[in-house]
Coordinates of C-alpha atoms in Angstrom, one line a residue:
Chain A
X834 CA 10.8 -39.7 7.8
X835 CA 9.1 -40.1 11.0
X836 CA 6.9 -37.7 12.7
X837 CA 7.4 -35.9 16.1
X838 CA 6.9 -36.7 18.4
X839 CA 2.7 -35.6 18.4
X840 CA 1.6 -34.9 21.5
X841 CA -2.0 -33.8 20.1
X842 CA -3.8 -35.4 17.0
X843 CA -5.7 -32.9 15.0
X844 CA -3.6 -30.7 13.1
X845 CA -4.7 -26.9 13.3
X846 CA -3.1 -25.9 10.4
X847 CA -3.4 -27.9 7.3
X848 CA -1.6 -27.5 3.9
X849 CA -3.2 -29.9 1.4
X850 CA -1.2 -30.3 -1.9
X851 CA -1.4 -26.5 -2.7
X852 CA 0.2 -24.7 -5.9
X853 CA 1.1 -21.6 -6.3
X854 CA 3.2 -19.5 -9.0
X855 CA 3.6 -16.5 -10.0
X856 CA 3.8 -16.1 -13.6
X857 CA 6.8 -18.3 -14.5
X858 CA 7.6 -19.0 -11.3
X859 CA 6.1 -22.2 -9.6
X860 CA 6.5 -21.9 -5.8
X861 CA 5.1 -24.1 -4.3
X862 CA 4.1 -27.5 -6.2
X863 CA 1.5 -29.5 -4.4
X864 CA 2.7 -29.3 -0.7
X865 CA 0.6 -31.1 2.1
X866 CA 2.2 -30.1 5.5
X867 CA 0.4 -30.7 9.1
X868 CA 0.7 -28.2 11.8
X869 CA 0.3 -29.5 14.9
X870 CA -1.1 -27.4 18.4
X871 CA 0.9 -26.4 21.5
X872 CA 4.3 -27.1 18.7
X873 CA 6.4 -24.8 17.2
X874 CA 7.0 -26.4 13.1
X875 CA 10.1 -24.7 11.6
X876 CA 9.9 -24.4 8.1
X877 CA 13.4 -24.1 6.6
X878 CA 15.0 -24.2 2.7
X879 CA 17.1 -22.1 0.7
X880 CA 16.3 -18.6 0.1
X881 CA 13.7 -17.4 -2.1
X882 CA 12.1 -21.4 -2.2
X883 CA 8.9 -19.6 -1.0
X884 CA 8.5 -19.6 2.9
X885 CA 7.4 -16.5 3.5
X886 CA 4.7 -17.4 1.0
X887 CA 3.3 -20.2 2.7
X888 CA 2.8 -17.9 5.9
X889 CA 1.4 -15.8 4.1
X890 CA -1.1 -18.6 2.5
X891 CA -2.9 -19.2 6.4
X892 CA -3.7 -15.6 7.4
X893 CA -4.9 -14.9 3.7
X894 CA -2.3 -12.4 2.0
X895 CA -2.2 -14.8 -0.6
X896 CA -4.5 -17.3 -2.2
X897 CA -3.3 -20.8 -3.6
X898 CA -3.7 -21.6 -7.5
X899 CA -5.2 -25.2 -6.0
X900 CA -5.1 -27.0 -2.9
X901 CA -7.0 -26.9 -0.2
X902 CA -5.7 -25.0 3.3
X903 CA -7.8 -26.0 6.8
X904 CA -7.7 -23.8 10.1
X905 CA -9.1 -26.7 12.8
X906 CA -10.9 -28.4 10.3
X907 CA -12.3 -25.2 8.9
X908 CA -11.5 -24.8 4.9
X909 CA -10.3 -20.9 4.6
X910 CA -8.1 -20.6 1.0
X911 CA -12.0 -20.0 -0.2
X912 CA -12.8 -17.5 2.3
X913 CA -13.3 -14.0 0.8
X914 CA -11.9 -10.8 2.2
X915 CA -14.5 -10.2 4.9
X916 CA -15.1 -13.9 6.8
X917 CA -11.1 -14.2 7.1
X918 CA -10.9 -11.4 9.5
X919 CA -12.1 -14.3 12.4
X920 CA -9.8 -16.4 11.6
X921 CA -7.2 -13.7 11.1
X922 CA -8.0 -12.7 14.7
X923 CA -6.4 -15.6 16.3
X924 CA -3.5 -15.5 14.4
X925 CA -0.4 -13.0 14.8
X926 CA 1.6 -12.5 12.1
X927 CA 5.8 -11.6 13.0
X928 CA 7.3 -9.4 9.9
X929 CA 10.3 -9.5 8.6
X930 CA 11.7 -6.4 9.2
X931 CA 8.2 -6.0 11.8
X932 CA 6.1 -3.7 9.7
X933 CA 5.1 -1.4 12.6
X934 CA 3.3 1.4 11.0
X935 CA 6.1 4.1 11.0
X936 CA 3.3 6.9 11.4
X937 CA 2.8 6.1 15.0
X938 CA 4.3 5.4 18.4
X939 CA 5.6 2.2 20.0
X940 CA 2.6 2.7 21.8
X941 CA -0.3 3.6 19.5
X942 CA 1.3 0.3 17.3
X943 CA 0.7 -2.4 19.7
X944 CA -2.9 -0.4 20.8
X945 CA -4.0 -0.7 17.1
X946 CA -5.0 -4.4 16.6
X947 CA -6.7 -3.2 20.0
X948 CA -8.3 -0.1 19.6
X949 CA -9.4 -2.2 16.2
X950 CA -11.6 -5.1 17.7
X951 CA -13.2 -2.6 19.3
X952 CA -15.3 -3.1 22.9
X953 CA -12.4 -2.8 25.5
X954 CA -11.6 0.9 27.0
X955 CA -8.4 2.9 26.6
X956 CA -7.7 2.4 30.3
X957 CA -7.9 -1.6 29.3
X958 CA -6.2 -1.1 26.3
X959 CA -3.3 0.4 28.7
X960 CA -2.5 -2.5 30.9
X961 CA -2.7 -4.9 27.5
X962 CA 0.2 -2.7 25.8
X963 CA 2.1 -2.5 29.2
X964 CA 2.0 -6.1 29.8
X965 CA 2.7 -7.5 26.0
X966 CA 5.5 -5.0 25.9
X967 CA 7.0 -6.1 29.1
X968 CA 6.8 -9.8 28.3
X969 CA 9.0 -8.7 25.1
X970 CA 11.2 -6.4 27.6
X971 CA 9.9 -3.2 25.3
X972 CA 8.8 -1.8 28.7
X973 CA 9.4 2.0 28.8
X974 CA 9.5 2.3 25.0
X975 CA 6.0 3.3 24.8
X976 CA 6.7 6.6 23.3
X977 CA 9.2 6.6 20.6
X978 CA 9.0 6.1 17.1
X979 CA 9.7 2.7 14.8
X980 CA 12.1 4.8 12.7
X981 CA 14.3 5.7 16.4
X982 CA 14.3 1.3 16.9
X983 CA 17.1 -1.0 16.5
X984 CA 16.0 -3.9 14.3
X985 CA 15.5 -6.0 17.2
X986 CA 13.8 -4.0 19.2
X987 CA 11.5 -3.2 15.8
X988 CA 11.2 -7.1 15.8
X989 CA 9.9 -7.2 19.9
X990 CA 7.6 -4.3 19.7
X991 CA 6.0 -6.4 16.9
X992 CA 5.8 -9.4 18.3
X993 CA 4.0 -7.6 21.1
X994 CA 1.8 -6.1 18.3
X995 CA 1.0 -9.7 17.2
X996 CA 0.6 -11.5 20.6
X997 CA -1.6 -8.4 21.9
X998 CA -4.8 -10.0 20.8
X999 CA -3.9 -13.2 22.5
X1000 CA -3.5 -14.8 19.1
X1001 CA -3.5 -19.2 19.1
X1002 CA -1.1 -18.8 16.2
X1003 CA 1.5 -16.7 15.7
X1004 CA 3.6 -16.9 12.7
X1005 CA 6.9 -15.9 12.5
X1006 CA 9.0 -14.6 9.1
X1007 CA 12.6 -14.6 10.0
X1008 CA 12.4 -13.6 13.0
X1009 CA 16.2 -13.3 14.0
X1010 CA 17.2 -12.0 10.6
X1011 CA 19.4 -9.5 10.3
X1012 CA 20.2 -9.9 14.1
X1013 CA 23.1 -10.2 16.2
X1014 CA 23.1 -13.4 17.6
X1015 CA 22.8 -12.6 21.6
X1016 CA 19.5 -10.2 20.4
X1017 CA 18.9 -13.3 17.7
X1018 CA 18.8 -16.1 20.8
X1019 CA 16.6 -12.4 23.2
X1020 CA 13.8 -13.8 20.2
X1021 CA 14.5 -17.3 20.3
X1022 CA 13.5 -17.2 24.4
X1023 CA 10.7 -15.5 23.5
X1024 CA 9.3 -17.6 20.8
X1025 CA 9.8 -20.9 23.5
X1026 CA 8.8 -18.2 26.4
X1027 CA 4.9 -17.4 24.4
X1028 CA 4.5 -21.3 23.5
X1029 CA 5.3 -22.6 27.0
X1030 CA 4.0 -20.0 29.1
X1031 CA 1.1 -19.0 27.0
X1032 CA 0.3 -22.5 24.6
X1033 CA 0.5 -20.5 21.3
X1034 CA 1.3 -22.6 18.7
X1035 CA 4.1 -21.1 16.5
X1036 CA 4.9 -21.4 12.7
X1037 CA 8.7 -20.0 12.1
X1038 CA 10.1 -19.4 8.9
X1039 CA 13.7 -19.3 8.8
X1040 CA 17.1 -20.2 7.6
X1041 CA 19.0 -19.3 11.1
X1042 CA 19.5 -23.3 11.6
X1043 CA 21.0 -22.1 15.6
X1044 CA 17.2 -21.0 16.1
X1045 CA 15.6 -23.9 13.8
X1046 CA 17.8 -26.4 15.8
X1047 CA 16.1 -24.2 19.4
X1048 CA 12.8 -23.6 19.1
X1049 CA 11.6 -26.8 16.7
X1050 CA 9.5 -29.5 18.2
X1051 CA 8.7 -30.3 14.9
X1052 CA 11.5 -29.1 11.2
X1053 CA 10.2 -29.4 7.6
X1054 CA 12.4 -28.5 5.0
X1055 CA 10.7 -26.8 1.8
X1056 CA 13.1 -27.4 -1.7
X1057 CA 11.3 -26.9 -5.5
X1058 CA 7.9 -26.3 -3.5
X1059 CA 7.8 -29.3 -2.2
X1060 CA 8.8 -30.7 1.5
X1061 CA 11.7 -32.8 1.3
X1062 CA 12.0 -33.9 4.9
X1063 CA 9.7 -33.6 8.5
X1064 CA 10.9 -35.2 11.8
X1065 CA 12.7 -33.5 15.4
X1066 CA 15.7 -31.3 15.6
X1067 CA 17.7 -35.1 15.8
X1068 CA 15.6 -36.6 12.8
X1069 CA 17.1 -34.4 10.8
X1070 CA 20.5 -33.5 12.1
X1071 CA 20.7 -37.3 11.0
X1072 CA 18.5 -37.4 8.0
X1073 CA 20.4 -38.6 5.2
X1074 CA 19.2 -36.7 2.7
X1075 CA 22.5 -35.2 1.0
X1076 CA 19.9 -32.0 0.3
X1077 CA 19.2 -31.5 4.0
X1078 CA 22.3 -32.2 5.1
X1079 CA 24.2 -29.4 2.9
X1080 CA 21.2 -26.5 4.0
X1081 CA 22.1 -27.8 8.0
X1082 CA 25.6 -27.2 7.4
X1083 CA 25.8 -24.5 5.2
X1084 CA 28.0 -26.6 2.4
X1085 CA 27.3 -25.5 -0.8
X1086 CA 27.9 -28.0 -3.4
X1087 CA 30.3 -28.1 -6.6
X1088 CA 27.8 -26.7 -9.2
X1089 CA 27.3 -23.0 -6.8
X1090 CA 31.0 -23.1 -6.0
X1091 CA 31.7 -23.2 -10.3
X1092 CA 30.6 -19.8 -10.4
X1093 CA 33.2 -18.5 -8.9
X1094 CA 36.1 -20.0 -11.2
X1095 CA 35.2 -17.0 -12.9
X1096 CA 36.2 -14.7 -10.5
Chain B
X1055 CA 14.9 -30.7 -11.1
X1056 CA 12.5 -30.8 -13.8
X1057 CA 12.0 -27.1 -15.4
X1058 CA 8.3 -26.0 -15.0
X1059 CA 8.8 -22.5 -16.3
X1060 CA 6.6 -21.1 -19.4
X1061 CA 8.5 -18.6 -21.7
X1062 CA 7.2 -14.4 -20.8
X1063 CA 5.7 -12.6 -23.5
X1064 CA 9.8 -11.3 -23.4
X1065 CA 11.7 -14.0 -24.6
X1066 CA 8.8 -14.8 -26.9
X1067 CA 9.6 -11.2 -28.7
X1068 CA 13.1 -11.8 -28.5
X1069 CA 13.0 -13.3 -31.9
X1070 CA 14.7 -11.0 -34.7
X1071 CA 13.5 -13.9 -37.3
X1072 CA 10.1 -13.7 -37.2
X1073 CA 9.4 -10.0 -36.5
X1074 CA 5.7 -9.9 -37.8
X1075 CA 5.3 -12.8 -34.8
X1076 CA 6.7 -10.7 -32.3
X1077 CA 4.8 -7.3 -32.7
X1078 CA 1.2 -9.1 -32.7
X1079 CA 2.8 -10.5 -29.9
X1080 CA 4.0 -7.4 -28.7
X1081 CA 0.8 -5.7 -29.6
X1082 CA -1.3 -9.4 -27.2
X1083 CA 0.6 -8.5 -24.3
X1084 CA 0.0 -4.6 -24.2
X1085 CA -3.7 -5.1 -24.8
X1086 CA -3.7 -7.5 -22.4
X1087 CA -2.0 -5.7 -19.7
X1088 CA -3.9 -2.7 -20.2
X1089 CA -6.8 -4.2 -20.3
X1090 CA -5.5 -5.8 -16.2
X1091 CA -4.5 -2.8 -15.5
X1092 CA -8.1 -0.5 -15.8
X1093 CA -10.3 -4.2 -14.8
X1094 CA -7.3 -3.7 -11.5
X1095 CA -8.5 0.3 -11.1
X1096 CA -11.6 -0.4 -11.9
X1097 CA -12.3 -2.7 -8.5
X1098 CA -9.9 -0.7 -6.3
X1099 CA -12.3 2.8 -6.5
X1100 CA -15.7 -0.3 -6.3
X1101 CA -14.0 -1.5 -3.1
X1102 CA -12.8 2.7 -2.6
X1103 CA -16.8 3.6 -2.9
X1104 CA -17.9 0.6 -1.2
X1105 CA -16.8 2.1 1.9
X1106 CA -17.3 5.9 1.2
X1107 CA -20.9 4.0 1.1
X1108 CA -21.5 2.0 4.1
X1109 CA -20.2 5.0 5.8
X1110 CA -15.8 5.4 6.8
X1111 CA -16.0 5.1 10.7
X1112 CA -15.1 7.8 13.1
X1113 CA -11.4 6.4 13.6
X1114 CA -11.1 6.8 9.9
X1115 CA -13.1 10.1 9.8
X1116 CA -10.4 11.6 12.3
X1117 CA -7.7 10.0 9.5
X1118 CA -9.9 12.1 7.0
X1119 CA -9.2 15.1 9.4
X1120 CA -5.4 14.6 9.6
X1121 CA -5.1 14.6 5.8
X1122 CA -6.8 17.3 4.7
X1123 CA -4.9 19.4 7.2
X1124 CA -1.3 17.4 5.5
X1125 CA -2.3 17.6 2.5
X1126 CA -4.5 21.0 2.3
X1127 CA -3.3 23.4 5.1
X1128 CA -0.1 23.0 4.4
X1129 CA -0.4 23.2 0.9
X1130 CA -1.4 27.3 0.9
X1131 CA 2.0 28.9 0.8
X1132 CA 2.8 27.0 -2.3
X1133 CA -0.7 27.1 -4.0
X1134 CA -0.5 30.7 -3.4
X1135 CA 2.1 31.0 -4.7
X1136 CA 1.3 29.5 -7.7
X1137 CA -1.8 31.4 -7.9
X1138 CA -0.3 35.0 -7.1
X1139 CA 2.4 35.2 -10.2
X1140 CA 0.2 33.2 -12.5
X1141 CA -2.3 35.8 -12.3
X1142 CA 0.7 38.6 -12.6
X1143 CA 2.2 37.2 -15.3
X1144 CA -0.9 36.9 -17.5
X1145 CA -1.1 40.8 -17.0
X1146 CA 2.0 41.5 -17.8
X1147 CA 1.4 39.6 -21.2
X1148 CA -2.2 40.5 -22.1
X1149 CA -1.5 44.3 -21.2
X1150 CA 0.5 45.2 -24.3
X1151 CA -2.0 43.6 -26.7
X1152 CA -5.6 45.4 -24.5
X1153 CA -3.3 48.4 -24.6
X1154 CA -2.7 48.6 -28.5
X1155 CA -6.0 48.4 -29.4
X1156 CA -7.4 50.9 -26.9
X1157 CA -9.1 48.1 -24.0
X1158 CA -6.7 47.8 -21.5
X1159 CA -9.8 48.5 -19.2
X1160 CA -10.9 45.0 -19.6
X1161 CA -7.6 43.6 -19.0
X1162 CA -9.6 42.5 -15.3
X1163 CA -12.4 40.6 -17.3
X1164 CA -10.2 38.7 -19.4
X1165 CA -7.6 37.7 -16.2
X1166 CA -10.4 36.3 -14.0
X1167 CA -12.5 34.2 -15.6
X1168 CA -9.2 32.9 -17.1
X1169 CA -8.6 32.2 -13.6
X1170 CA -11.9 30.9 -12.3
X1171 CA -12.2 28.8 -15.6
X1172 CA -9.0 27.4 -16.3
X1173 CA -5.5 28.4 -14.9
X1174 CA -6.7 28.3 -11.0
X1175 CA -8.1 24.6 -11.1
X1176 CA -5.5 23.3 -13.8
X1177 CA -2.8 25.3 -11.8
X1178 CA -3.5 24.1 -8.0
X1179 CA -4.2 20.2 -9.3
X1180 CA -0.8 20.2 -11.2
X1181 CA 0.7 21.9 -8.1
X1182 CA -1.0 19.2 -6.0
X1183 CA -0.8 16.4 -8.1
X1184 CA 2.9 16.4 -7.4
X1185 CA 2.8 18.2 -4.0
X1186 CA 0.0 15.9 -1.8
X1187 CA -0.3 12.9 -5.3
X1188 CA 4.3 12.3 -4.7
X1189 CA 3.7 12.2 -1.0
X1190 CA 0.6 10.1 -0.7
X1191 CA 1.8 7.9 -3.7
X1192 CA 5.1 7.8 -1.9
X1193 CA 3.9 6.8 2.0
X1194 CA 1.6 3.7 0.3
X1195 CA 4.5 2.5 -1.5
X1196 CA 7.1 2.7 1.5
X1197 CA 3.9 0.7 3.5
X1198 CA 3.1 -1.7 0.6
X1199 CA 7.3 -2.3 0.5
X1200 CA 7.5 -2.7 4.1
X1201 CA 4.6 -4.9 4.4
X1202 CA 2.3 -2.7 7.0
X1203 CA -0.5 -2.8 4.0
X1204 CA -0.1 -6.9 4.4
X1205 CA 0.0 -6.2 8.4
X1206 CA -3.2 -4.1 8.2
X1207 CA -4.6 -6.9 6.7
X1208 CA -3.5 -9.6 9.2
X1209 CA -5.5 -7.7 11.6
X1210 CA -8.8 -7.7 10.2
X1211 CA -8.4 -3.9 9.0
X1212 CA -9.3 -2.9 5.3
X1213 CA -6.4 -1.4 3.8
X1214 CA -8.4 0.6 1.4
X1215 CA -11.3 1.4 4.5
X1216 CA -8.6 2.9 6.7
X1217 CA -5.6 4.6 4.2
X1218 CA -7.2 5.5 0.9
X1219 CA -10.7 6.2 2.1
X1220 CA -9.5 9.4 4.6
X1221 CA -6.7 10.1 1.8
X1222 CA -9.3 10.7 -1.4
X1223 CA -11.9 12.6 0.9
X1224 CA -9.2 14.6 1.8
X1225 CA -8.6 15.4 -1.1
X1226 CA -11.4 15.3 -2.9
X1227 CA -12.5 18.1 0.0
X1228 CA -9.9 19.9 -0.5
X1229 CA -9.0 20.7 -3.6
X1230 CA -11.8 22.9 -4.4
X1231 CA -11.2 24.6 -1.2
X1232 CA -7.3 25.2 -2.5
X1233 CA -8.3 26.1 -6.0
X1234 CA -10.7 29.3 -4.1
X1235 CA -7.2 29.8 -2.3
X1236 CA -5.7 30.4 -6.3
X1237 CA -7.8 31.5 -7.4
X1238 CA -8.2 34.5 -5.2
X1239 CA -4.4 35.5 -4.8
X1240 CA -4.2 34.8 -8.8
X1241 CA -7.1 37.1 -10.0
X1242 CA -5.3 40.0 -6.8
X1243 CA -1.8 39.2 -8.6
X1244 CA -3.3 40.0 -12.3
X1245 CA -5.2 43.5 -10.2
X1246 CA -1.4 44.1 -8.9
X1247 CA 0.0 44.3 -12.1
X1248 CA -2.4 45.7 -13.9
X1249 CA -3.6 48.8 -11.7
X1250 CA -0.1 49.4 -9.9
X1251 CA 1.8 48.5 -12.9
X1252 CA 0.1 49.2 -16.3
X1253 CA -1.4 51.6 -14.8
X1254 CA -5.4 50.3 -15.2
X1255 CA -7.9 51.9 -13.2
X1256 CA -9.3 50.2 -10.3
X1257 CA -13.2 50.7 -11.2
X1258 CA -13.0 49.7 -15.0
X1259 CA -10.7 46.7 -13.9
X1260 CA -13.0 45.2 -10.8
X1261 CA -16.0 46.3 -13.6
X1262 CA -15.4 44.5 -15.9
X1263 CA -14.2 41.5 -14.1
X1264 CA -17.8 41.5 -12.4
X1265 CA -19.5 41.5 -16.1
X1266 CA -16.9 39.4 -17.3
X1267 CA -17.1 35.9 -15.2
X1268 CA -20.8 35.1 -13.7
X1269 CA -21.2 32.1 -11.5
X1270 CA -21.1 29.6 -13.5
X1271 CA -17.8 30.3 -14.5
X1272 CA -16.6 29.8 -10.4
X1273 CA -18.8 27.1 -10.4
X1274 CA -17.6 25.5 -13.8
X1275 CA -13.9 26.1 -11.7
X1276 CA -14.8 24.4 -8.3
X1277 CA -16.4 21.4 -10.1
X1278 CA -13.9 20.8 -11.8
X1279 CA -11.5 21.1 -9.1
X1280 CA -13.5 18.8 -7.2
X1281 CA -13.5 16.1 -10.4
X1282 CA -9.0 16.7 -10.0
X1283 CA -9.3 16.2 -6.4
X1284 CA -10.9 12.6 -7.2
X1285 CA -8.2 12.4 -9.9
X1286 CA -5.6 13.2 -7.6
X1287 CA -6.6 11.3 -4.8
X1288 CA -7.1 7.7 -6.5
X1289 CA -4.8 7.5 -8.8
X1290 CA -2.4 8.1 -6.2
X1291 CA -3.4 5.8 -3.6
X1292 CA -3.9 3.5 -6.4
X1293 CA -0.3 3.6 -7.4
X1294 CA 1.1 3.4 -4.2
X1295 CA -1.2 0.2 -3.3
X1296 CA 0.4 -1.5 -6.3
X1297 CA 4.1 -0.1 -6.4
X1298 CA 7.0 -2.4 -7.1
X1299 CA 9.7 -3.8 -5.1
X1300 CA 12.4 -2.1 -3.2
X1301 CA 13.7 1.4 -3.3
X1302 CA 13.4 1.4 -7.2
X1303 CA 9.9 0.3 -6.8
X1304 CA 8.3 3.3 -5.2
X1305 CA 10.3 5.4 -7.0
X1306 CA 8.9 4.4 -10.2
X1307 CA 5.2 4.4 -8.0
X1308 CA 5.8 8.1 -7.7
X1309 CA 6.9 9.0 -11.3
X1310 CA 4.0 7.1 -12.2
X1311 CA 1.4 8.5 -10.1
X1312 CA 2.8 12.2 -11.4
X1313 CA 2.0 11.7 -14.8
X1314 CA -0.5 10.1 -15.3
X1315 CA -3.4 12.4 -12.8
X1316 CA -1.1 15.1 -15.0
X1317 CA -2.3 13.7 -18.3
X1318 CA -6.5 12.9 -17.1
X1319 CA -6.1 16.0 -15.3
X1320 CA -6.0 17.4 -18.7
X1321 CA -8.4 15.0 -20.6
X1322 CA -10.4 15.3 -17.9
X1323 CA -10.2 19.5 -17.7
X1324 CA -11.2 19.3 -21.9
X1325 CA -14.0 17.3 -21.6
X1326 CA -15.6 18.8 -18.9
X1327 CA -14.5 22.3 -20.8
X1328 CA -16.5 20.8 -23.6
X1329 CA -19.0 19.6 -21.2
X1330 CA -20.0 22.7 -19.5
X1331 CA -19.6 25.1 -22.2
X1332 CA -22.9 23.5 -23.5
X1333 CA -24.6 22.8 -20.8
X1334 CA -24.2 26.9 -20.9
X1335 CA -25.7 27.2 -24.1
X1336 CA -28.3 24.9 -23.6
X1337 CA -29.0 26.8 -20.2
X1338 CA -28.9 30.0 -22.1
X1339 CA -29.5 29.6 -25.6
X1340 CA -29.4 33.9 -26.0
X1341 CA -26.9 34.7 -23.7
X1342 CA -23.3 34.9 -25.5
X1343 CA -20.7 33.3 -24.2
X1344 CA -17.7 34.1 -21.4
X1345 CA -15.6 36.9 -23.4

């Protein structure tokens, strides 16, 4: 398919023929993908197809079995844990369930990466934490513990933590899953706001099509460990591929419905 | 869709028509898994050692104190109760036999040496493996399952340095301290029964307690407890870090953590007992063994 209107020329993140398997299960099977700066790339695909696995390769939480991954033309899949640190500091990761440290309150969670990096006084850190919590609309909740927050609030705090270091890239792992439509839309708006105001490059993994169409500059569909479609929201809507159409319209095929006949 | 699956070992073994092949395959799979597990644990411990040598850092030092309070100070009551009752029951069981052959006065010796060399360290360690090891595995396992450990890594914070080093250090530092508590209360428990209930007099009880025990016995107990502390901390953290998915994974990791550290504590205890007895003979060839 034709590539979307590309504002920027060179990709900020590049997957080249990446393979990954877990035991007998092939998850990524020769995946090639470009993520462009200042754009939001949305990766869609059925559950368990390896979307989160793809994200985890970008921050080195997983390493490919074969293939190459580049960040700003620097090959990163071969970097050691220590050498990866400077890259990780430039990338924010929003985990599916937030992954807030539940032994710390909201304030300490957001302050964590700042304190970790050092070089900032506690009053500077306080200002940044307040600012980031205000961005996600969670000001005033500094002293709450993660267990006392709702799912949506937890994701917003996690997002505040992900942007605390002013990353160039934010990886969103199913940012709207498990939220009601209104709260999901708040997260969508946040993703758009971060892109527009802070020029953050986003990679969003989701199977929420409403969210995908809203935030995406580029949508890629992952199927059987490979990309089967790539384009803007409109291009994807008019894509002739049956797998894409069934996915974006949420239609199960006769094969998948067969199981129901056994009831 | 083309099938790329490779048969798993357990699928290969499901062939009743070739039992010998199945047995060999099973043995092979088990061997590989065991070697991998030992290697994996080795790598894990190497990384722990690396961070301890490099210095855990100010923040980790503070975390270590927090863990020492959590696992140490808060374990004192349960460790004291265990120690006290073991000392008491030891006196109850040994008194009739000693009394029969007229050496009830020597009760103090046998109680103190048993508590200080064996029961104090072992029971404290087992108690801690259950109370502290279980809690640590559950906490780290939950952090693993909810991706908090991944989150640490994405924020360029080494999880071993941040989470494991403070916990293992706390275990190593606090287990001997708790063992001392357990020893002291165990001796008092034995004394209370021997002197208070069975009517052994105070002077012979303490006199034989002193004769029967020396600094070597006490130190052996404490050195053992340091080893047990390492075992508890290392296994609890390792099992938490390698925890499987979901609530079931956490539950299984906790069980494995307790059972594994319990067994290893007993094995380490046996090895150290043999080693220290040999060392004693080498150091003092002409002195009789302790009781």
